[in-house]
Short mmCIF file of C-alpha atoms in Angstrom, two decimals:
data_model
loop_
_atom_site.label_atom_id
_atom_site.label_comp_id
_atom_site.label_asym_id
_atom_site.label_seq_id
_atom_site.Cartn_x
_atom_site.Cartn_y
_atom_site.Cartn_z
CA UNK A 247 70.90 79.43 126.29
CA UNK A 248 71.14 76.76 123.76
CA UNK A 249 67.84 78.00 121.92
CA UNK A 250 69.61 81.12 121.90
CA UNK A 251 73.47 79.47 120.45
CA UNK A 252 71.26 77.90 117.97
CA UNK A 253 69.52 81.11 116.87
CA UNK A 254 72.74 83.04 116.77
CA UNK A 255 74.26 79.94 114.58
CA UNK A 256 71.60 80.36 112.30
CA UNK A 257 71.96 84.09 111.79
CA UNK A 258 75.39 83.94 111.40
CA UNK A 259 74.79 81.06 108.83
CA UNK A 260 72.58 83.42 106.55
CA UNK A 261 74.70 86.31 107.36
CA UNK A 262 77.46 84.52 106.15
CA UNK A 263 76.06 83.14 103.48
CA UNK A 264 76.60 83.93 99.04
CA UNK A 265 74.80 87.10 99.52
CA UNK A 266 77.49 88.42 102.12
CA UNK A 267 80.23 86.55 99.85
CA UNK A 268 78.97 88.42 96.73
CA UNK A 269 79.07 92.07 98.46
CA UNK A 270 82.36 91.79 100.31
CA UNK A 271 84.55 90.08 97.55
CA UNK A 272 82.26 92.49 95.26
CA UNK A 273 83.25 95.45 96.93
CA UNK A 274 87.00 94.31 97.17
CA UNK A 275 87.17 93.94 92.81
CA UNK A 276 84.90 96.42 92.02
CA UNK A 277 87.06 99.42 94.14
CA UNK A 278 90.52 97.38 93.37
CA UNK A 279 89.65 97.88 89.63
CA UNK A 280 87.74 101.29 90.04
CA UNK A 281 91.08 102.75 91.76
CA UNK A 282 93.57 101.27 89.01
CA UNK A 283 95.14 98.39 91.26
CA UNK A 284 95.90 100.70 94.59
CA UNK A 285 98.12 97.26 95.85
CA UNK A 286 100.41 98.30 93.33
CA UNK A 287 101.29 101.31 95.73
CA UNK A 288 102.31 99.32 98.77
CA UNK A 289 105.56 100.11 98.91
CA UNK A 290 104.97 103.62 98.70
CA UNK A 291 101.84 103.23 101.59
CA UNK A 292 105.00 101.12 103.69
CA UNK A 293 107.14 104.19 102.90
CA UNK A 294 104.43 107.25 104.55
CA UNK A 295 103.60 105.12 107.09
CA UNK A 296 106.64 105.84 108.85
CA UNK A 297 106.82 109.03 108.82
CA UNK A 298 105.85 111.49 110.40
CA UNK A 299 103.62 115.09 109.39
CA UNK A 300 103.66 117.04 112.28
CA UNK A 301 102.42 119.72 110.54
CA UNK A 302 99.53 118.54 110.05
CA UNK A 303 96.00 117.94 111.57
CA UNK A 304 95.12 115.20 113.55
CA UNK A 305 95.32 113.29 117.43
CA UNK A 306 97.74 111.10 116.86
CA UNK A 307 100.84 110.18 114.06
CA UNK A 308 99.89 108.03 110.75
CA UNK A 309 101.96 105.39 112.22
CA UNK A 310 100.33 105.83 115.67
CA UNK A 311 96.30 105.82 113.98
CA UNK A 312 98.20 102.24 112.13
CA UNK A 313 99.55 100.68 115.07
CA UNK A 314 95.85 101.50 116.87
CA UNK A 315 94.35 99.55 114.04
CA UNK A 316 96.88 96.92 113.78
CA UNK A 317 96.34 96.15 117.24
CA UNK A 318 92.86 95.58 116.93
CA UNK A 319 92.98 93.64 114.04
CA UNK A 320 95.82 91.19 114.89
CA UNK A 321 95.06 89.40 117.22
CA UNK A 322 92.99 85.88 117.91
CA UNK A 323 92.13 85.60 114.64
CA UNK A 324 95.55 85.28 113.25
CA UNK A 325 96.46 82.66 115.57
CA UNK A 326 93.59 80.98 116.30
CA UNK A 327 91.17 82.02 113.76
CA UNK A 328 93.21 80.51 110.55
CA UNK A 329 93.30 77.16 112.38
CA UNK A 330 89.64 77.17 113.21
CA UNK A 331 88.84 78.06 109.41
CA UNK A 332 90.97 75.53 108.30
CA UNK A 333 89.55 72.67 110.80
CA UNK A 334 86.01 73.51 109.57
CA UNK A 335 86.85 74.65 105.91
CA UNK A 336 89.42 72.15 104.90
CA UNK A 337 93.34 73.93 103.74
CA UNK A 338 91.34 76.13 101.01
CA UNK A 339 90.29 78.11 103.56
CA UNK A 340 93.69 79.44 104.16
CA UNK A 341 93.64 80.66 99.88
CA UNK A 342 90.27 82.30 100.31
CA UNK A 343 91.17 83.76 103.77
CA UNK A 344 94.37 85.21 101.66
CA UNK A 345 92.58 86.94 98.74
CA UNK A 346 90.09 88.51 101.37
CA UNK A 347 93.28 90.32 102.42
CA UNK A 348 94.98 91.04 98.99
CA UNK A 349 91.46 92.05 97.58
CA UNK A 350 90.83 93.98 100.73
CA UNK A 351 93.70 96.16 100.52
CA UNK A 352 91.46 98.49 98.00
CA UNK A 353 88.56 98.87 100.44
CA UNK A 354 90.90 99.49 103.71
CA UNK A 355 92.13 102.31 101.18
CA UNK A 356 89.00 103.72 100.62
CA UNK A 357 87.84 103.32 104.06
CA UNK A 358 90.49 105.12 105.33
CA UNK A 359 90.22 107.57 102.50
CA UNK A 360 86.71 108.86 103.45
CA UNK A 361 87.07 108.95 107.32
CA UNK A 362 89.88 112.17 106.84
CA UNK A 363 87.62 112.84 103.95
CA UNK A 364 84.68 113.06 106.59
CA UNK A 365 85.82 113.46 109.77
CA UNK A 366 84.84 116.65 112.14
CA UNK A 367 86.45 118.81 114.68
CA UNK A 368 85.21 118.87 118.09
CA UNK A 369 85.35 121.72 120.39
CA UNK A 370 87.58 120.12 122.30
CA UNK A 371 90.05 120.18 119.22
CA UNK A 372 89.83 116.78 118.87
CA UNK A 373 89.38 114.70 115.70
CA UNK A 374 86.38 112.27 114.55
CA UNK A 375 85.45 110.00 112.13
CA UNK A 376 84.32 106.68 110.29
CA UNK A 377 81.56 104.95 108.30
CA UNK A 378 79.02 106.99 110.55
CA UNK A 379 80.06 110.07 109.42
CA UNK A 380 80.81 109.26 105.67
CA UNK A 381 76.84 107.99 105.73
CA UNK A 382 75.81 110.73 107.34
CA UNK A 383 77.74 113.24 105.60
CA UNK A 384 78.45 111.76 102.12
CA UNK A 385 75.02 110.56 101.68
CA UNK A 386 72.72 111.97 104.14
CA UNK A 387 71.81 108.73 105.48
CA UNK A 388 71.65 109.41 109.52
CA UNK A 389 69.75 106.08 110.12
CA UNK A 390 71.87 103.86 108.26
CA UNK A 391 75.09 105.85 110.43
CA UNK A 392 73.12 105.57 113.99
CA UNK A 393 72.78 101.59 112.98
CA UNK A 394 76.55 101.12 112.31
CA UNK A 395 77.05 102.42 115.76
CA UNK A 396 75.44 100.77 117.53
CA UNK A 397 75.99 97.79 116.19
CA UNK A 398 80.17 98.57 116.47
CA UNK A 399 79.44 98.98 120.19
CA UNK A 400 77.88 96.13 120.76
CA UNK A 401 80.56 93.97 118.50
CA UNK A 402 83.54 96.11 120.56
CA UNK A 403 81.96 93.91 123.75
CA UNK A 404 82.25 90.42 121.74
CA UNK A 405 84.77 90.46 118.98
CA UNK A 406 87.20 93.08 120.92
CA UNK A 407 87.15 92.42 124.10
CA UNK A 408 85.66 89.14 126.03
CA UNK A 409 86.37 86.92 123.27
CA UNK A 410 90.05 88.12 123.49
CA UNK A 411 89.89 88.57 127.57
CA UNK A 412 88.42 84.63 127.54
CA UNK A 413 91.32 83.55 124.83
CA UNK A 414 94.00 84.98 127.41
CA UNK A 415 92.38 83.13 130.55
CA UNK A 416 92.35 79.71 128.87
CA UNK A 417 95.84 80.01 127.69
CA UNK A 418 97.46 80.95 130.59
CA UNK A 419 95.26 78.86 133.00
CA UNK A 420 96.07 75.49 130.27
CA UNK A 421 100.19 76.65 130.07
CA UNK A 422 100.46 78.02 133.36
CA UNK A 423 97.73 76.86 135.59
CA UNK A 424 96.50 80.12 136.54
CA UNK A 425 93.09 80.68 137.19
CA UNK A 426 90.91 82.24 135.42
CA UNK A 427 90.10 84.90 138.30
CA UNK A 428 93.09 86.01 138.54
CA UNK A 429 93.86 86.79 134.84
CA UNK A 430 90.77 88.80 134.56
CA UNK A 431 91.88 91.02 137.32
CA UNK A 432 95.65 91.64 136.06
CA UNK A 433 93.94 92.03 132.82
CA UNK A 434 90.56 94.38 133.93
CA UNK A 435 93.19 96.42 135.58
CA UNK A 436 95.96 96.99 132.90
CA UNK A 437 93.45 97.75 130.45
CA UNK A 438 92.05 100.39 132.79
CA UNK A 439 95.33 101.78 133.13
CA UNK A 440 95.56 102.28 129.39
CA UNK A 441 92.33 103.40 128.42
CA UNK A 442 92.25 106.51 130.83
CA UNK A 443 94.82 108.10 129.13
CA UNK A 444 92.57 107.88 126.05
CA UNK A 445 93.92 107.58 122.02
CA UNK A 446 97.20 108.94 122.58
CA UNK A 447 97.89 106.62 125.09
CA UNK A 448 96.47 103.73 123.57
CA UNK A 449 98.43 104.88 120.21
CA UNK A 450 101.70 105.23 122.08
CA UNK A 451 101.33 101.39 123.68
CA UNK A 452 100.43 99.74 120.53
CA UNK A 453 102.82 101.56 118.38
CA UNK A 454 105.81 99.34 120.94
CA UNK A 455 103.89 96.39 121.36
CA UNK A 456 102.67 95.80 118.01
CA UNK A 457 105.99 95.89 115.93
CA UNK A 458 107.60 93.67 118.40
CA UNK A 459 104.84 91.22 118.63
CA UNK A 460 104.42 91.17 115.04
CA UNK A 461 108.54 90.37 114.24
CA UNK A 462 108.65 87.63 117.07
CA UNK A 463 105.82 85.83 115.64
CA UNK A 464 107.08 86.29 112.33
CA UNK A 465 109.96 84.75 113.37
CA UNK A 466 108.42 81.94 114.62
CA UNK A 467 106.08 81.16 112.10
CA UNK A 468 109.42 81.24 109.66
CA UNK A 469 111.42 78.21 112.36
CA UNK A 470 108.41 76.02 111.99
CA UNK A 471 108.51 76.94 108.16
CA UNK A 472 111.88 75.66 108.13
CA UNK A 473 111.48 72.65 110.41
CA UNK A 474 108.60 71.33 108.51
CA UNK A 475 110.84 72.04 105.11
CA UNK A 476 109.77 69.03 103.15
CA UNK A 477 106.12 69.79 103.66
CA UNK A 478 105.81 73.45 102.99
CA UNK A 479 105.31 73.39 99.02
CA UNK A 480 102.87 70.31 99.47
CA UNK A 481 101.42 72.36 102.06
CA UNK A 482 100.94 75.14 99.36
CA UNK A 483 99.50 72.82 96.06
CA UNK A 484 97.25 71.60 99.02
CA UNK A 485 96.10 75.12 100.24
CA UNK A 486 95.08 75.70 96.01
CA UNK A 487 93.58 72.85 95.09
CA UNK A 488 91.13 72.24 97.81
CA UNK A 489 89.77 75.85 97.48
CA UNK A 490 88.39 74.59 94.75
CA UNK A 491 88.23 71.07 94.87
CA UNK A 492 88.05 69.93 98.59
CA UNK A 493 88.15 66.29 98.02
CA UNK A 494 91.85 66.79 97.17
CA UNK A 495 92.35 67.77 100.85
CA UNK A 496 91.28 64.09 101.88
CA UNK A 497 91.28 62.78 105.68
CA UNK A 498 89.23 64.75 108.32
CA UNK A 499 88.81 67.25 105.33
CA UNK A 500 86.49 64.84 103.33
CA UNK A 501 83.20 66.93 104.15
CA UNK A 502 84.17 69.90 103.65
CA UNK A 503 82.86 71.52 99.94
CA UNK A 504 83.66 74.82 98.34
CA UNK A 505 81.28 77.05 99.85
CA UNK A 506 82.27 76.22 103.11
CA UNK A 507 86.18 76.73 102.07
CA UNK A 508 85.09 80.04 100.97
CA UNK A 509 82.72 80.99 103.78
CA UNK A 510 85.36 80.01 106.55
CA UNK A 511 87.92 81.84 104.67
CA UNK A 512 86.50 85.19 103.90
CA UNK A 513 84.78 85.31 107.44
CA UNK A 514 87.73 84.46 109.47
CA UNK A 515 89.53 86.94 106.77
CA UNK A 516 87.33 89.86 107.71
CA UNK A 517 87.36 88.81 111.31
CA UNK A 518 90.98 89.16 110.95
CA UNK A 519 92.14 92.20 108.76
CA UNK A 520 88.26 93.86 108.93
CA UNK A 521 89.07 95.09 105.69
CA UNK A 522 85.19 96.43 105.03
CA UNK A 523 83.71 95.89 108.48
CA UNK A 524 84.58 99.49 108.91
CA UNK A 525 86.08 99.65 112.35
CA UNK A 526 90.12 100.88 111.34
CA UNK A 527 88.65 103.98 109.36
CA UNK A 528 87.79 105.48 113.27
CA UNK A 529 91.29 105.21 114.31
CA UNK A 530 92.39 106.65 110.87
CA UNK A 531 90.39 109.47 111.31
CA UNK A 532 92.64 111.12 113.95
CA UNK A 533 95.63 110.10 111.95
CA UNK A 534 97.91 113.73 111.67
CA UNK A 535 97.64 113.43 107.41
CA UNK A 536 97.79 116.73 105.09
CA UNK A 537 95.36 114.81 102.64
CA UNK A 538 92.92 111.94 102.58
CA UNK A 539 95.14 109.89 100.33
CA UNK A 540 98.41 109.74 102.27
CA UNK A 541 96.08 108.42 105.31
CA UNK A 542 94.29 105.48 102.88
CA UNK A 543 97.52 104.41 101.90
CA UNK A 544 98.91 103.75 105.33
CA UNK A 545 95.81 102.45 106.25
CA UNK A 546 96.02 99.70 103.60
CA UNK A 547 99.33 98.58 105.06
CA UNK A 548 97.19 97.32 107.95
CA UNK A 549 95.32 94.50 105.56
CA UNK A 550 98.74 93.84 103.72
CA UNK A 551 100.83 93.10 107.07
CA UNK A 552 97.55 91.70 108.99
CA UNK A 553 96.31 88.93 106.36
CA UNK A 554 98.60 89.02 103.04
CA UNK A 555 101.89 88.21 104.99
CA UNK A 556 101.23 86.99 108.83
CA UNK A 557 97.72 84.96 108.24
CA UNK A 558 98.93 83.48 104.95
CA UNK A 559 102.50 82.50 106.68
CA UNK A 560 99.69 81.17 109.98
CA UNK A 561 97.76 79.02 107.42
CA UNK A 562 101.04 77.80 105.69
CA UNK A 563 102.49 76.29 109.25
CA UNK A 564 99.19 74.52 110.30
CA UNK A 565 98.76 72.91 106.84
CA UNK A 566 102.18 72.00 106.48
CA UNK A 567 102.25 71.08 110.30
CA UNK A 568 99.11 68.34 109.36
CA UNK A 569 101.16 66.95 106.96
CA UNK A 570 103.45 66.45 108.95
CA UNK A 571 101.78 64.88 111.94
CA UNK A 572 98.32 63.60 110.37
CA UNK A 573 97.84 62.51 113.73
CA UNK A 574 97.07 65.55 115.16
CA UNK A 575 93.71 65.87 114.06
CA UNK A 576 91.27 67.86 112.02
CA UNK A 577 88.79 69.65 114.61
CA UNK A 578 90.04 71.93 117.06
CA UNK A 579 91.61 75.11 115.69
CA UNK A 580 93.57 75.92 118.99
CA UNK A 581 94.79 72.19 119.44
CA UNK A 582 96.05 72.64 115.39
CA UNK A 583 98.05 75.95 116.69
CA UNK A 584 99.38 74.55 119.52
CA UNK A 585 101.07 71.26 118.01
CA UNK A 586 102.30 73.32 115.34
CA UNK A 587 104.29 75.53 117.39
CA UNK A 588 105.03 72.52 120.08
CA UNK A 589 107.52 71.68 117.27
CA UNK A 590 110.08 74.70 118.40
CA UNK A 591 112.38 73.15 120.82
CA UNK A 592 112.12 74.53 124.51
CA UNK A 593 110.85 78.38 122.89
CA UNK A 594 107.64 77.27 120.92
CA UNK A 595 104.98 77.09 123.88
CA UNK A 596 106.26 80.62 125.31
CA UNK A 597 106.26 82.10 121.64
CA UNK A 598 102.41 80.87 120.94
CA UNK A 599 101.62 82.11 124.25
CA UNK A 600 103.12 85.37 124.50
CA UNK A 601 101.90 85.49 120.65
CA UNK A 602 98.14 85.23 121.85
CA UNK A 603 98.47 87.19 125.26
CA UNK A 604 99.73 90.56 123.56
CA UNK A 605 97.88 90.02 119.97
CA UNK A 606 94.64 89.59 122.29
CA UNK A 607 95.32 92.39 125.03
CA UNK A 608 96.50 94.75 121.88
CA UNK A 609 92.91 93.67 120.31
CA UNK A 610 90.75 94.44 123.31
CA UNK A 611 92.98 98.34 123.59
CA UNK A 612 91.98 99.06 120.00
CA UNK A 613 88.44 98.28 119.91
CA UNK A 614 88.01 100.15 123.03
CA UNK A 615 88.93 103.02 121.13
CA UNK A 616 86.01 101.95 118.21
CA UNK A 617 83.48 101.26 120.66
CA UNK A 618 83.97 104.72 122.38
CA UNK A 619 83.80 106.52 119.27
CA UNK A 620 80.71 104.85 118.14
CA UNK A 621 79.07 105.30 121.52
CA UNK A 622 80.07 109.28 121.18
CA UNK A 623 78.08 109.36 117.61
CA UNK A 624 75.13 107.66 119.27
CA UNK A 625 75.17 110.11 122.40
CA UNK A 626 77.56 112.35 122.84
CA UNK A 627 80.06 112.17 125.78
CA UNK A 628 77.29 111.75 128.37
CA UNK A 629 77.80 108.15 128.28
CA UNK A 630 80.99 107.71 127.38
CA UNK A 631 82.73 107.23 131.38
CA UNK A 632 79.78 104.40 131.84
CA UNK A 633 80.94 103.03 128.42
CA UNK A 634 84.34 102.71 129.40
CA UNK A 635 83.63 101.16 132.97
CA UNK A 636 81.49 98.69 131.58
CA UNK A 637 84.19 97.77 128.74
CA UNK A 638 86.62 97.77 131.70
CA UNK A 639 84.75 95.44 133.77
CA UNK A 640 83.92 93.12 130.31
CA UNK A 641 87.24 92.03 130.19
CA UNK A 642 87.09 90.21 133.82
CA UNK A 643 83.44 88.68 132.66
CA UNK A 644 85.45 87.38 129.55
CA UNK A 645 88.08 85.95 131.47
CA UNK A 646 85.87 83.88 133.69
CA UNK A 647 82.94 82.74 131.54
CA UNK A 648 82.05 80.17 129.20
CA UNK A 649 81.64 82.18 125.70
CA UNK A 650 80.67 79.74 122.46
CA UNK A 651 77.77 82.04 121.59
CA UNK A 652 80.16 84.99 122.19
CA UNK A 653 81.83 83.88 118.96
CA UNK A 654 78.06 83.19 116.90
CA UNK A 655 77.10 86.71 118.53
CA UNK A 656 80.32 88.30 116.76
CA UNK A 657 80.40 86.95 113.36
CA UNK A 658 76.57 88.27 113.42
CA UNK A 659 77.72 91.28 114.74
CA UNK A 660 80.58 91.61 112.15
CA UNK A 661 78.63 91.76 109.23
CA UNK A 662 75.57 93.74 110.53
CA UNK A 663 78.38 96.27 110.68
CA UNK A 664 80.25 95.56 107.22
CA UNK A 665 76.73 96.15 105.00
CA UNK A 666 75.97 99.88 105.85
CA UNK A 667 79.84 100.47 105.68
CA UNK A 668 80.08 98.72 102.29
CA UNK A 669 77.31 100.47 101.27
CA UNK A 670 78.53 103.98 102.05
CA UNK A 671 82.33 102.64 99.83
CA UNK A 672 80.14 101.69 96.87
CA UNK A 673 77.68 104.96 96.93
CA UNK A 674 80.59 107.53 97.45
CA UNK A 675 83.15 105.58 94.68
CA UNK A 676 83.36 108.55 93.05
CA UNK A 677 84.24 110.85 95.74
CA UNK A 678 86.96 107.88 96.44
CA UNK A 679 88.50 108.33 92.65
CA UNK A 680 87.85 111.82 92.74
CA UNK A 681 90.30 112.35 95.60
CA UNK A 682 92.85 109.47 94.57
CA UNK A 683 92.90 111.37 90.92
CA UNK A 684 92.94 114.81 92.71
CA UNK A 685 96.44 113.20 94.73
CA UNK A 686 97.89 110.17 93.93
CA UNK A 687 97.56 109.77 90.36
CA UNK A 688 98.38 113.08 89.53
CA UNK A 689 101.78 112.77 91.96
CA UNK A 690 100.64 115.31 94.45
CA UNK A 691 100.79 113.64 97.69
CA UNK A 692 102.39 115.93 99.48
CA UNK A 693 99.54 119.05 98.82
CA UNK A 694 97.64 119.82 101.73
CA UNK A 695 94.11 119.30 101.79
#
């Protein structure tokens, strides 16, 4: 087991390394200035994806196919995830980590662009899509489409599910003293529950858990902002000037150097908002949407609540939180989160905790949904019961065993499935300004496709 952690650490280590760093931050200027600065839309994207179009095509409503992908991508990594990139990248971690997500916003636009662009009827009526089908489709590449699936199966087991299934067991056996076994079963069972009513049922529990979550953690994040008042703009100057200059970071940070800043950062960035791993374009696909462009821009919301506004606010509490209690220590991301929301009199502990326990269960319901849809690509619906029993029973193995290669395995995992997909945004650039000329810069989103 430990040959195979340090294989996996190794992998991930390359994986991660400038060449990954070049083609994701790549990918995020190249389309940002390719599609004339889509951020400045936001508002607008905030604006559709509220609304409903009945009339059009699709599974599920725009905001439904957002709350899906929301709940997948908030989750441990927000939490978590920050503090673990800043314990092992220094506080410049948080900036890079930030411009993953502000970048980003142009490739979760075209990602979500070419999945309505791409996607296919079934003869059950029912609507699919993704990086698998824009490769196969858009550029005739059916190997490079098979790979992406299977490797989004295989990261739906790690990254969505008994990662997040093992984050909820420790929490609530550490807080509560429950055991491990019996959090796995309440867990193995209400995801069950959910995931036989399929998207719309997943879609119709994130769309009330995910708002609410969201707003109380919000909220929370803003009481330790204001409790730890006097450190929050040091906490800031910090955050900039050891993304570039670590020494200025000091204490436990002393070893850390830029490319480690930077690596931390973008990965636990990607981990978080996934902006170019290529997993929220599925969900987006069944999105009800009268054109390709109304669906991109809600789908860019997703990066601009997930990482511009709740991982930033995350990274902003644990710095200023070290400040303000150096002697909590450098090198344990969950001990960092923890402290830093012990400072909430008598509602801190139950905030973090409920925080985790719905980000994480919200996580393992929307990946389900990825995993499933990759699995269908691969073969079909023959499969696709066993898939879901084995995802089912995942969730209990999560809960109840030891999983530090789980996290090696999904980083490797999460960029094995960002290349082919930020291969097929680069290739088919042109069909993306095509379409956001054809629509948005011409003022014609409401035209039907």
């Amino acid at each position: 087991m430990d040959a195979l952690n340090n294989f996996f650490t190794t992998l991930s280590g390359f994986l991660w390394g400038w060449p990954m760093i070049v083609l994701l931050l790549g990918t995020h200027l190249f389309l940002t200035i390719r599609l004339r600065f889509p951020q400045r839309k936001i508002g607008t994207a905030i604006k559709l994806s509220v609304k409903k179009d009945k009339s059009a095509t699709g599974d599920v409503s725009q905001f439904g196919a957002l709350a899906t992908a929301l709940a997948a991508t908030i989750g441990t990594g927000n939490i978590i995830g920050v503090a673990t990139a800043i314990a092992l990248g220094g506080p410049g971690a948080v900036l890079w980590c930030w411009l993953t997500g502000v970048f980003g916003i142009a490739t979760k636009y075209s990602e979500g662009l070419l999945a309505i662009k791409y996607r296919v009827k079934t003869k059950r009526g029912k609507m699919l899509g993704g990086p698998m089908y824009a490769l196969e489709k858009g550029l005739g590449w059916k190997w490079l489409a098979i790979l992406f699936s299977i490797f989004t199966a295989c990261a739906a087991f790690g990254i969505g599910n008994t990662v997040q299934a093992n984050a909820i067991a420790t929490l609530a056996q550490n807080t509560y003293g429950i055991s491990p076994y019996i959090t796995g079963a309440v867990v193995c069972v209400l995801t069950g529950i959910v995931l036989l009513g399929g998207v719309k049922s997943i879609a119709k529990v994130c769309e009330m858990l995910v708002p609410f979550m969201a707003i109380l953690y919000i909220l929370g994040c803003i009481y330790i902002l204001f409790v730890n008042g006097h450190f929050v703009w040091p906490a800031i100057k910090l955050i900039f000037q050891s993304a570039f200059n670590p020494k200025a970071a000091g204490g436990g940070f002393a070893g850390t150097t830029v490319m480690m800043a930077a690596r931390f950062g973008i990965a636990r960035g990607l981990f978080s908002n996934e902006s170019g791993l290529g997993s929220a374009p599925i969900v987006a696909a069944a999105a009800q949407t009268r054109n390709p462009v109304r669906q991109a821009l809600v789908s860019s919301t997703g990066t601009f609540w997930d990482t511009v506004v709740i991982c930033a606010m995350t990274g902003i509490v644990i710095v200023s939180s070290i400040l303000a209690y150096p002697d909590i220590g450098y090198n344990d991301g969950a001990t960092l989160t923890k402290v830093a929301f012990s400072k909430i009199p008598y509602i801190g502990t139950p905030i973090l905790t409920f925080g985790l326990l719905t980000f994480a269960f919200s996580t393992i319901l929307g990946w389900s949904y990825y995993g499933e849809r990759a699995m269908e690509y691969l073969k079909g619906r023959k499969w696709m019961l066993v898939y879901r029993i084995l995802y089912i029973l995942a969730t209990f193995v999560g809960s109840i065993a030891s999983l530090g290669i789980v996290w090696n395995i999904a980083d490797c995992m999460n960029a094995l499935m960002a290349i082919p997909n930020l291969i097929s945004l680069l290739m088919l650039n042109g069909i993306i300004v095509h379409e956001t000329r054809k629509y948005l810069w011409r003022g014609r989103l409401d035209k039907e496709m």
